[in-house]
């Protein structure tokens, strides 16, 4: 880094990136969850990644490039904003981690920057990705434009319809968006298609997965790249109120990457209550839900042993949520482990609760959150805080892509 | 020795294995298809247990799996169907499936019920070799089930040999890097190099080539490099045509041999 960069944030500790004792064991497991349950057709690619990722991402050169891009391209650190009016309303000190202000509009870019550097170091020339809401697709298309790499994004046909602005953005960035027409045509199906693409293109292609899901080592790689979020919270809180840890951290959970990132450096600090919020759609007692922990049990999805929604015959259930980014029947294995061990608590929010939380934040703080992040905000209604509790809510993305939904729902209720 | 091992012992070349999805085209076609395949001279039958998210399969088997699930197929139904015809057929039957429904059914119960239904072996592609050795191998042995493993052009010699060591059926050579029924153009020179590479390893188990084996010519070509060939998507396509089920099965097998 040059002189200017160092001067820009003299008081901050350098970004160390990736630490903590909550990594996977030598077999790729978080407790009983994780592993790599993939057919031989994918094995050589996953093995190649497994063999080299640690050395690459721990190298000085990689870290320098990663830190530089996060700072000067993404715009990190993202602000930690004390939300005064929201705090008054809920009777606690509420801080919003503004991942919505990142380049491309969500936390997803933290991971795509890391993985695109990894893919380049591995000599790959073609990048594939899955996307739900389109945020990961846009973040992938963006880094592919930046690095001049071919980019193919798989997206459920249903999601293409409900997140059209992101489809157009990806195309403008030079990516090819391929509709997934199987199943409910959402994130699960897009992930299936991306895996099939990788099977068919094993040599030049890197699968840039968007969440803490998939076969080992993906969950660990993505969690590490996203851990920049919790690392910043440490010094930002210290600067603002003279303490490094909050009492609560709240994040929405689809696959679980923004939650993994915002929890990461606090996993060992059991004084910090970690709250994940699943999307329960029309409610956990309906079939129209995406709450994998509330409604699921142990199984295997996309190469990982984890909690997922399935029927009595072990067929994976089609999820439902108003939020395309949370519309996934499984959950990353790290979260299954945190759930099982009780280290994190997982609650749920319905479509309605998320919409109300989004309208509230817009009205009283002037921030339009993504529908996904609105689920995290909805949790504020459900927790009894003490007045001095310091609460960090991760605003994982911004609501531009959801304007159609927000406007339609407002008109419906009028 | 189970039926599969007996067959592999008795016949060393031109082994014809045919795959179909259980519950396709109709829920109760399993018995008819098995009997007709046997009568027509097929050597081994591979029955796919349908799964909601078959990531290793192309469009044909995705569609047959979906239809089969809509028809009401499940592991329980399939094993009951196989048990019902057990004494009427002698052809070795392998089950192929993704791990999630088996896990839900109960792995040990599944193996025991497979044995009771006369199943000879299993192809479970998403069980990694290490997990197979620690958690599954002992159950295969206990229930006299043969293990069949997939290898691809990208699989290293070392891994192929490791699979061969654990294998008690045959090595399933995936013909090119693809999902099932992909029908993609392959670099035949590279493919032959891969086939010869596997041959040069002098594996203890027989080999069969599958994926993109679809007709007489491709089957015969497979048999030049391996002990036999496996046909899946092409047979499913035939089953999806109009016409009498028995006639379709017989026509298809006759067209290959």
mmCIF file of N, CA and C in Angstrom, chain A residues 29 35-44 47 182 188-189 191-193 195-196 199-203 297-302 305 308 310-317, chain B residues 50-58 62 69 73-75 99-101 103-104 125-128 131 136 150-152 154-156 159 163 174 177-179 182 184 190 211:
data_model
loop_
_atom_site.group_PDB
_atom_site.id
_atom_site.type_symbol
_atom_site.label_atom_id
_atom_site.label_comp_id
_atom_site.label_asym_id
_atom_site.label_seq_id
_atom_site.Cartn_x
_atom_site.Cartn_y
_atom_site.Cartn_z
ATOM 1 N N UNK A 29 -15.284 -30.137 8.150
ATOM 2 C CA UNK A 29 -16.532 -30.132 8.920
ATOM 3 C C UNK A 29 -16.547 -29.039 9.982
ATOM 4 N N UNK A 35 -18.423 -30.930 5.050
ATOM 5 C CA UNK A 35 -17.926 -31.993 4.185
ATOM 6 C C UNK A 35 -18.050 -31.631 2.707
ATOM 7 N N UNK A 36 -17.760 -32.601 1.864
ATOM 8 C CA UNK A 36 -17.836 -32.367 0.412
ATOM 9 C C UNK A 36 -18.497 -33.573 -0.248
ATOM 10 N N UNK A 37 -19.809 -33.564 -0.298
ATOM 11 C CA UNK A 37 -20.577 -34.685 -0.860
ATOM 12 C C UNK A 37 -20.894 -34.385 -2.320
ATOM 13 N N UNK A 38 -19.922 -34.657 -3.142
ATOM 14 C CA UNK A 38 -20.018 -34.297 -4.555
ATOM 15 C C UNK A 38 -19.618 -35.492 -5.410
ATOM 16 N N UNK A 39 -20.175 -35.559 -6.634
ATOM 17 C CA UNK A 39 -19.776 -36.655 -7.512
ATOM 18 C C UNK A 39 -18.337 -36.477 -8.012
ATOM 19 N N UNK A 40 -17.751 -37.570 -8.456
ATOM 20 C CA UNK A 40 -16.366 -37.545 -8.935
ATOM 21 C C UNK A 40 -16.142 -36.481 -10.012
ATOM 22 N N UNK A 41 -17.184 -36.194 -10.793
ATOM 23 C CA UNK A 41 -17.041 -35.201 -11.865
ATOM 24 C C UNK A 41 -16.623 -33.835 -11.320
ATOM 25 N N UNK A 42 -16.969 -33.550 -10.061
ATOM 26 C CA UNK A 42 -16.593 -32.262 -9.466
ATOM 27 C C UNK A 42 -15.348 -32.358 -8.593
ATOM 28 N N UNK A 43 -15.010 -33.588 -8.232
ATOM 29 C CA UNK A 43 -13.960 -33.796 -7.228
ATOM 30 C C UNK A 43 -12.602 -33.179 -7.602
ATOM 31 N N UNK A 44 -12.117 -33.387 -8.831
ATOM 32 C CA UNK A 44 -10.792 -32.822 -9.129
ATOM 33 C C UNK A 44 -10.744 -31.296 -8.984
ATOM 34 N N UNK A 47 -10.896 -30.505 -5.270
ATOM 35 C CA UNK A 47 -9.602 -30.873 -4.685
ATOM 36 C C UNK A 47 -8.527 -29.843 -5.023
ATOM 37 N N UNK A 182 -35.580 -25.291 -13.974
ATOM 38 C CA UNK A 182 -36.042 -26.459 -13.217
ATOM 39 C C UNK A 182 -36.635 -26.030 -11.874
ATOM 40 N N UNK A 188 -32.027 -22.292 -5.504
ATOM 41 C CA UNK A 188 -31.614 -23.706 -5.457
ATOM 42 C C UNK A 188 -31.383 -24.244 -6.866
ATOM 43 N N UNK A 189 -32.297 -23.892 -7.760
ATOM 44 C CA UNK A 189 -32.234 -24.405 -9.127
ATOM 45 C C UNK A 189 -31.085 -23.750 -9.902
ATOM 46 N N UNK A 191 -28.335 -22.831 -8.514
ATOM 47 C CA UNK A 191 -27.135 -23.493 -7.989
ATOM 48 C C UNK A 191 -26.943 -24.852 -8.654
ATOM 49 N N UNK A 192 -28.033 -25.599 -8.831
ATOM 50 C CA UNK A 192 -27.937 -26.876 -9.558
ATOM 51 C C UNK A 192 -27.349 -26.661 -10.943
ATOM 52 N N UNK A 193 -27.839 -25.634 -11.643
ATOM 53 C CA UNK A 193 -27.366 -25.384 -13.010
ATOM 54 C C UNK A 193 -25.897 -24.983 -13.027
ATOM 55 N N UNK A 195 -23.648 -25.917 -10.876
ATOM 56 C CA UNK A 195 -22.863 -27.139 -10.637
ATOM 57 C C UNK A 195 -22.798 -27.993 -11.901
ATOM 58 N N UNK A 196 -23.902 -28.048 -12.649
ATOM 59 C CA UNK A 196 -23.892 -28.825 -13.903
ATOM 60 C C UNK A 196 -22.942 -28.207 -14.919
ATOM 61 N N UNK A 199 -19.497 -29.252 -14.000
ATOM 62 C CA UNK A 199 -19.248 -30.638 -14.397
ATOM 63 C C UNK A 199 -18.877 -30.697 -15.877
ATOM 64 N N UNK A 200 -19.568 -29.899 -16.672
ATOM 65 C CA UNK A 200 -19.345 -29.927 -18.120
ATOM 66 C C UNK A 200 -18.113 -29.139 -18.560
ATOM 67 N N UNK A 201 -17.607 -28.285 -17.685
ATOM 68 C CA UNK A 201 -16.444 -27.449 -18.023
ATOM 69 C C UNK A 201 -15.405 -27.502 -16.913
ATOM 70 N N UNK A 202 -14.773 -28.657 -16.755
ATOM 71 C CA UNK A 202 -13.939 -28.835 -15.569
ATOM 72 C C UNK A 202 -12.571 -28.179 -15.626
ATOM 73 N N UNK A 203 -12.145 -27.721 -16.803
ATOM 74 C CA UNK A 203 -10.739 -27.325 -16.867
ATOM 75 C C UNK A 203 -10.488 -25.831 -16.758
ATOM 76 N N UNK A 297 -34.460 -30.441 8.677
ATOM 77 C CA UNK A 297 -33.631 -31.350 9.464
ATOM 78 C C UNK A 297 -32.382 -31.732 8.671
ATOM 79 N N UNK A 298 -31.576 -32.630 9.226
ATOM 80 C CA UNK A 298 -30.259 -32.889 8.641
ATOM 81 C C UNK A 298 -30.376 -33.571 7.278
ATOM 82 N N UNK A 299 -29.594 -33.103 6.352
ATOM 83 C CA UNK A 299 -29.566 -33.723 5.032
ATOM 84 C C UNK A 299 -28.379 -33.197 4.232
ATOM 85 N N UNK A 300 -28.465 -33.351 2.923
ATOM 86 C CA UNK A 300 -27.358 -32.977 2.046
ATOM 87 C C UNK A 300 -27.882 -32.127 0.901
ATOM 88 N N UNK A 301 -27.311 -30.960 0.744
ATOM 89 C CA UNK A 301 -27.686 -30.116 -0.388
ATOM 90 C C UNK A 301 -26.442 -29.446 -0.937
ATOM 91 N N UNK A 302 -26.322 -29.461 -2.267
ATOM 92 C CA UNK A 302 -25.210 -28.813 -2.949
ATOM 93 C C UNK A 302 -23.865 -29.167 -2.319
ATOM 94 N N UNK A 305 -23.374 -31.312 4.061
ATOM 95 C CA UNK A 305 -24.271 -31.896 5.055
ATOM 96 C C UNK A 305 -24.705 -30.775 5.986
ATOM 97 N N UNK A 308 -31.746 -28.661 6.200
ATOM 98 C CA UNK A 308 -32.471 -28.233 5.010
ATOM 99 C C UNK A 308 -33.922 -28.689 5.095
ATOM 100 N N UNK A 310 -36.981 -30.627 3.734
ATOM 101 C CA UNK A 310 -37.190 -31.788 2.874
ATOM 102 C C UNK A 310 -38.460 -32.500 3.305
ATOM 103 N N UNK A 311 -38.976 -33.352 2.405
ATOM 104 C CA UNK A 311 -40.180 -34.105 2.773
ATOM 105 C C UNK A 311 -39.782 -35.448 3.400
ATOM 106 N N UNK A 312 -40.776 -36.272 3.713
ATOM 107 C CA UNK A 312 -40.513 -37.532 4.416
ATOM 108 C C UNK A 312 -39.688 -38.508 3.583
ATOM 109 N N UNK A 313 -39.650 -38.307 2.260
ATOM 110 C CA UNK A 313 -38.864 -39.178 1.382
ATOM 111 C C UNK A 313 -37.480 -38.614 1.083
ATOM 112 N N UNK A 314 -37.142 -37.502 1.725
ATOM 113 C CA UNK A 314 -35.821 -36.920 1.488
ATOM 114 C C UNK A 314 -35.719 -36.133 0.190
ATOM 115 N N UNK A 315 -36.868 -35.741 -0.349
ATOM 116 C CA UNK A 315 -36.838 -34.842 -1.507
ATOM 117 C C UNK A 315 -36.804 -33.403 -0.975
ATOM 118 N N UNK A 316 -35.960 -32.588 -1.580
ATOM 119 C CA UNK A 316 -35.783 -31.226 -1.074
ATOM 120 C C UNK A 316 -36.998 -30.376 -1.436
ATOM 121 N N UNK A 317 -37.512 -29.687 -0.444
ATOM 122 C CA UNK A 317 -38.737 -28.909 -0.612
ATOM 123 C C UNK A 317 -38.446 -27.593 -1.315
ATOM 124 N N UNK B 50 -35.194 -41.620 -8.107
ATOM 125 C CA UNK B 50 -35.351 -40.206 -8.453
ATOM 126 C C UNK B 50 -35.123 -39.278 -7.265
ATOM 127 N N UNK B 51 -34.538 -38.116 -7.572
ATOM 128 C CA UNK B 51 -34.237 -37.104 -6.556
ATOM 129 C C UNK B 51 -34.632 -35.733 -7.094
ATOM 130 N N UNK B 52 -35.060 -34.886 -6.185
ATOM 131 C CA UNK B 52 -35.523 -33.546 -6.580
ATOM 132 C C UNK B 52 -34.420 -32.692 -7.199
ATOM 133 N N UNK B 53 -33.166 -32.938 -6.838
ATOM 134 C CA UNK B 53 -32.072 -32.070 -7.270
ATOM 135 C C UNK B 53 -30.898 -32.869 -7.824
ATOM 136 N N UNK B 54 -31.116 -33.496 -8.977
ATOM 137 C CA UNK B 54 -30.071 -34.383 -9.522
ATOM 138 C C UNK B 54 -28.982 -33.602 -10.262
ATOM 139 N N UNK B 55 -27.986 -33.113 -9.521
ATOM 140 C CA UNK B 55 -26.999 -32.206 -10.123
ATOM 141 C C UNK B 55 -26.102 -32.858 -11.162
ATOM 142 N N UNK B 56 -25.944 -34.175 -11.114
ATOM 143 C CA UNK B 56 -25.054 -34.806 -12.092
ATOM 144 C C UNK B 56 -25.798 -35.206 -13.370
ATOM 145 N N UNK B 57 -27.100 -34.928 -13.416
ATOM 146 C CA UNK B 57 -27.889 -35.363 -14.562
ATOM 147 C C UNK B 57 -28.265 -34.224 -15.496
ATOM 148 N N UNK B 58 -28.299 -34.575 -16.783
ATOM 149 C CA UNK B 58 -28.725 -33.640 -17.820
ATOM 150 C C UNK B 58 -30.246 -33.605 -17.918
ATOM 151 N N UNK B 62 -33.220 -35.473 -15.643
ATOM 152 C CA UNK B 62 -33.931 -34.520 -14.766
ATOM 153 C C UNK B 62 -35.439 -34.647 -14.975
ATOM 154 N N UNK B 69 -41.174 -38.682 -9.569
ATOM 155 C CA UNK B 69 -41.566 -38.175 -8.243
ATOM 156 C C UNK B 69 -43.039 -37.783 -8.240
ATOM 157 N N UNK B 73 -43.097 -42.096 -6.881
ATOM 158 C CA UNK B 73 -41.983 -43.009 -6.606
ATOM 159 C C UNK B 73 -41.193 -42.545 -5.389
ATOM 160 N N UNK B 74 -40.738 -43.523 -4.607
ATOM 161 C CA UNK B 74 -39.864 -43.253 -3.456
ATOM 162 C C UNK B 74 -39.007 -44.499 -3.256
ATOM 163 N N UNK B 75 -38.019 -44.425 -2.384
ATOM 164 C CA UNK B 75 -37.178 -45.592 -2.097
ATOM 165 C C UNK B 75 -38.051 -46.742 -1.597
ATOM 166 N N UNK B 99 -27.465 -39.048 -2.152
ATOM 167 C CA UNK B 99 -27.427 -39.486 -0.763
ATOM 168 C C UNK B 99 -28.616 -38.999 0.078
ATOM 169 N N UNK B 100 -29.165 -37.834 -0.226
ATOM 170 C CA UNK B 100 -30.152 -37.274 0.716
ATOM 171 C C UNK B 100 -31.360 -38.177 0.992
ATOM 172 N N UNK B 101 -32.034 -38.713 -0.041
ATOM 173 C CA UNK B 101 -33.178 -39.595 0.270
ATOM 174 C C UNK B 101 -32.759 -40.862 1.022
ATOM 175 N N UNK B 103 -30.236 -41.092 3.187
ATOM 176 C CA UNK B 103 -29.993 -40.648 4.555
ATOM 177 C C UNK B 103 -31.315 -40.535 5.321
ATOM 178 N N UNK B 104 -32.304 -39.951 4.639
ATOM 179 C CA UNK B 104 -33.612 -39.757 5.277
ATOM 180 C C UNK B 104 -34.276 -41.121 5.568
ATOM 181 N N UNK B 125 -22.942 -41.708 -6.114
ATOM 182 C CA UNK B 125 -21.832 -40.861 -6.575
ATOM 183 C C UNK B 125 -21.446 -39.726 -5.631
ATOM 184 N N UNK B 126 -22.366 -39.272 -4.779
ATOM 185 C CA UNK B 126 -21.923 -38.137 -3.953
ATOM 186 C C UNK B 126 -21.393 -38.525 -2.574
ATOM 187 N N UNK B 127 -21.106 -39.825 -2.393
ATOM 188 C CA UNK B 127 -20.381 -40.238 -1.181
ATOM 189 C C UNK B 127 -18.885 -40.208 -1.486
ATOM 190 N N UNK B 128 -18.129 -39.326 -0.818
ATOM 191 C CA UNK B 128 -16.683 -39.296 -1.080
ATOM 192 C C UNK B 128 -16.031 -40.596 -0.598
ATOM 193 N N UNK B 131 -15.398 -41.020 3.129
ATOM 194 C CA UNK B 131 -16.617 -41.270 3.904
ATOM 195 C C UNK B 131 -17.079 -42.713 3.654
ATOM 196 N N UNK B 136 -19.507 -46.429 5.286
ATOM 197 C CA UNK B 136 -20.402 -47.177 4.408
ATOM 198 C C UNK B 136 -19.906 -48.584 4.055
ATOM 199 N N UNK B 150 -17.477 -44.100 -9.807
ATOM 200 C CA UNK B 150 -17.286 -43.346 -11.045
ATOM 201 C C UNK B 150 -15.869 -42.778 -11.114
ATOM 202 N N UNK B 151 -15.295 -42.819 -12.302
ATOM 203 C CA UNK B 151 -14.063 -42.061 -12.563
ATOM 204 C C UNK B 151 -14.272 -41.261 -13.847
ATOM 205 N N UNK B 152 -13.533 -40.174 -13.996
ATOM 206 C CA UNK B 152 -13.709 -39.297 -15.160
ATOM 207 C C UNK B 152 -12.350 -39.052 -15.816
ATOM 208 N N UNK B 154 -10.752 -36.521 -15.760
ATOM 209 C CA UNK B 154 -9.949 -35.665 -14.875
ATOM 210 C C UNK B 154 -9.457 -36.394 -13.620
ATOM 211 N N UNK B 155 -9.941 -37.626 -13.405
ATOM 212 C CA UNK B 155 -9.521 -38.359 -12.210
ATOM 213 C C UNK B 155 -8.082 -38.845 -12.361
ATOM 214 N N UNK B 156 -7.272 -38.553 -11.355
ATOM 215 C CA UNK B 156 -5.852 -38.935 -11.440
ATOM 216 C C UNK B 156 -5.694 -40.457 -11.329
ATOM 217 N N UNK B 159 -6.115 -41.676 -7.796
ATOM 218 C CA UNK B 159 -7.497 -41.802 -7.319
ATOM 219 C C UNK B 159 -8.200 -42.998 -7.961
ATOM 220 N N UNK B 163 -10.008 -45.952 -5.913
ATOM 221 C CA UNK B 163 -11.382 -46.424 -6.136
ATOM 222 C C UNK B 163 -11.387 -47.926 -6.432
ATOM 223 N N UNK B 174 -16.793 -42.587 -16.671
ATOM 224 C CA UNK B 174 -17.563 -41.518 -17.290
ATOM 225 C C UNK B 174 -16.801 -41.075 -18.534
ATOM 226 N N UNK B 177 -16.113 -35.246 -19.588
ATOM 227 C CA UNK B 177 -16.563 -34.362 -18.520
ATOM 228 C C UNK B 177 -17.943 -33.828 -18.870
ATOM 229 N N UNK B 178 -18.969 -34.448 -18.314
ATOM 230 C CA UNK B 178 -20.304 -33.959 -18.633
ATOM 231 C C UNK B 178 -21.318 -34.519 -17.653
ATOM 232 N N UNK B 179 -22.504 -33.903 -17.667
ATOM 233 C CA UNK B 179 -23.642 -34.485 -16.991
ATOM 234 C C UNK B 179 -24.182 -35.596 -17.888
ATOM 235 N N UNK B 182 -25.431 -35.589 -22.122
ATOM 236 C CA UNK B 182 -25.087 -34.239 -22.587
ATOM 237 C C UNK B 182 -24.927 -34.173 -24.103
ATOM 238 N N UNK B 184 -22.429 -34.051 -25.980
ATOM 239 C CA UNK B 184 -21.524 -33.019 -26.478
ATOM 240 C C UNK B 184 -20.411 -33.628 -27.323
ATOM 241 N N UNK B 190 -8.352 -37.282 -27.143
ATOM 242 C CA UNK B 190 -8.204 -37.166 -25.696
ATOM 243 C C UNK B 190 -8.940 -38.299 -24.985
ATOM 244 N N UNK B 211 -22.186 -42.580 -19.916
ATOM 245 C CA UNK B 211 -22.379 -41.172 -20.301
ATOM 246 C C UNK B 211 -22.122 -41.040 -21.810
#
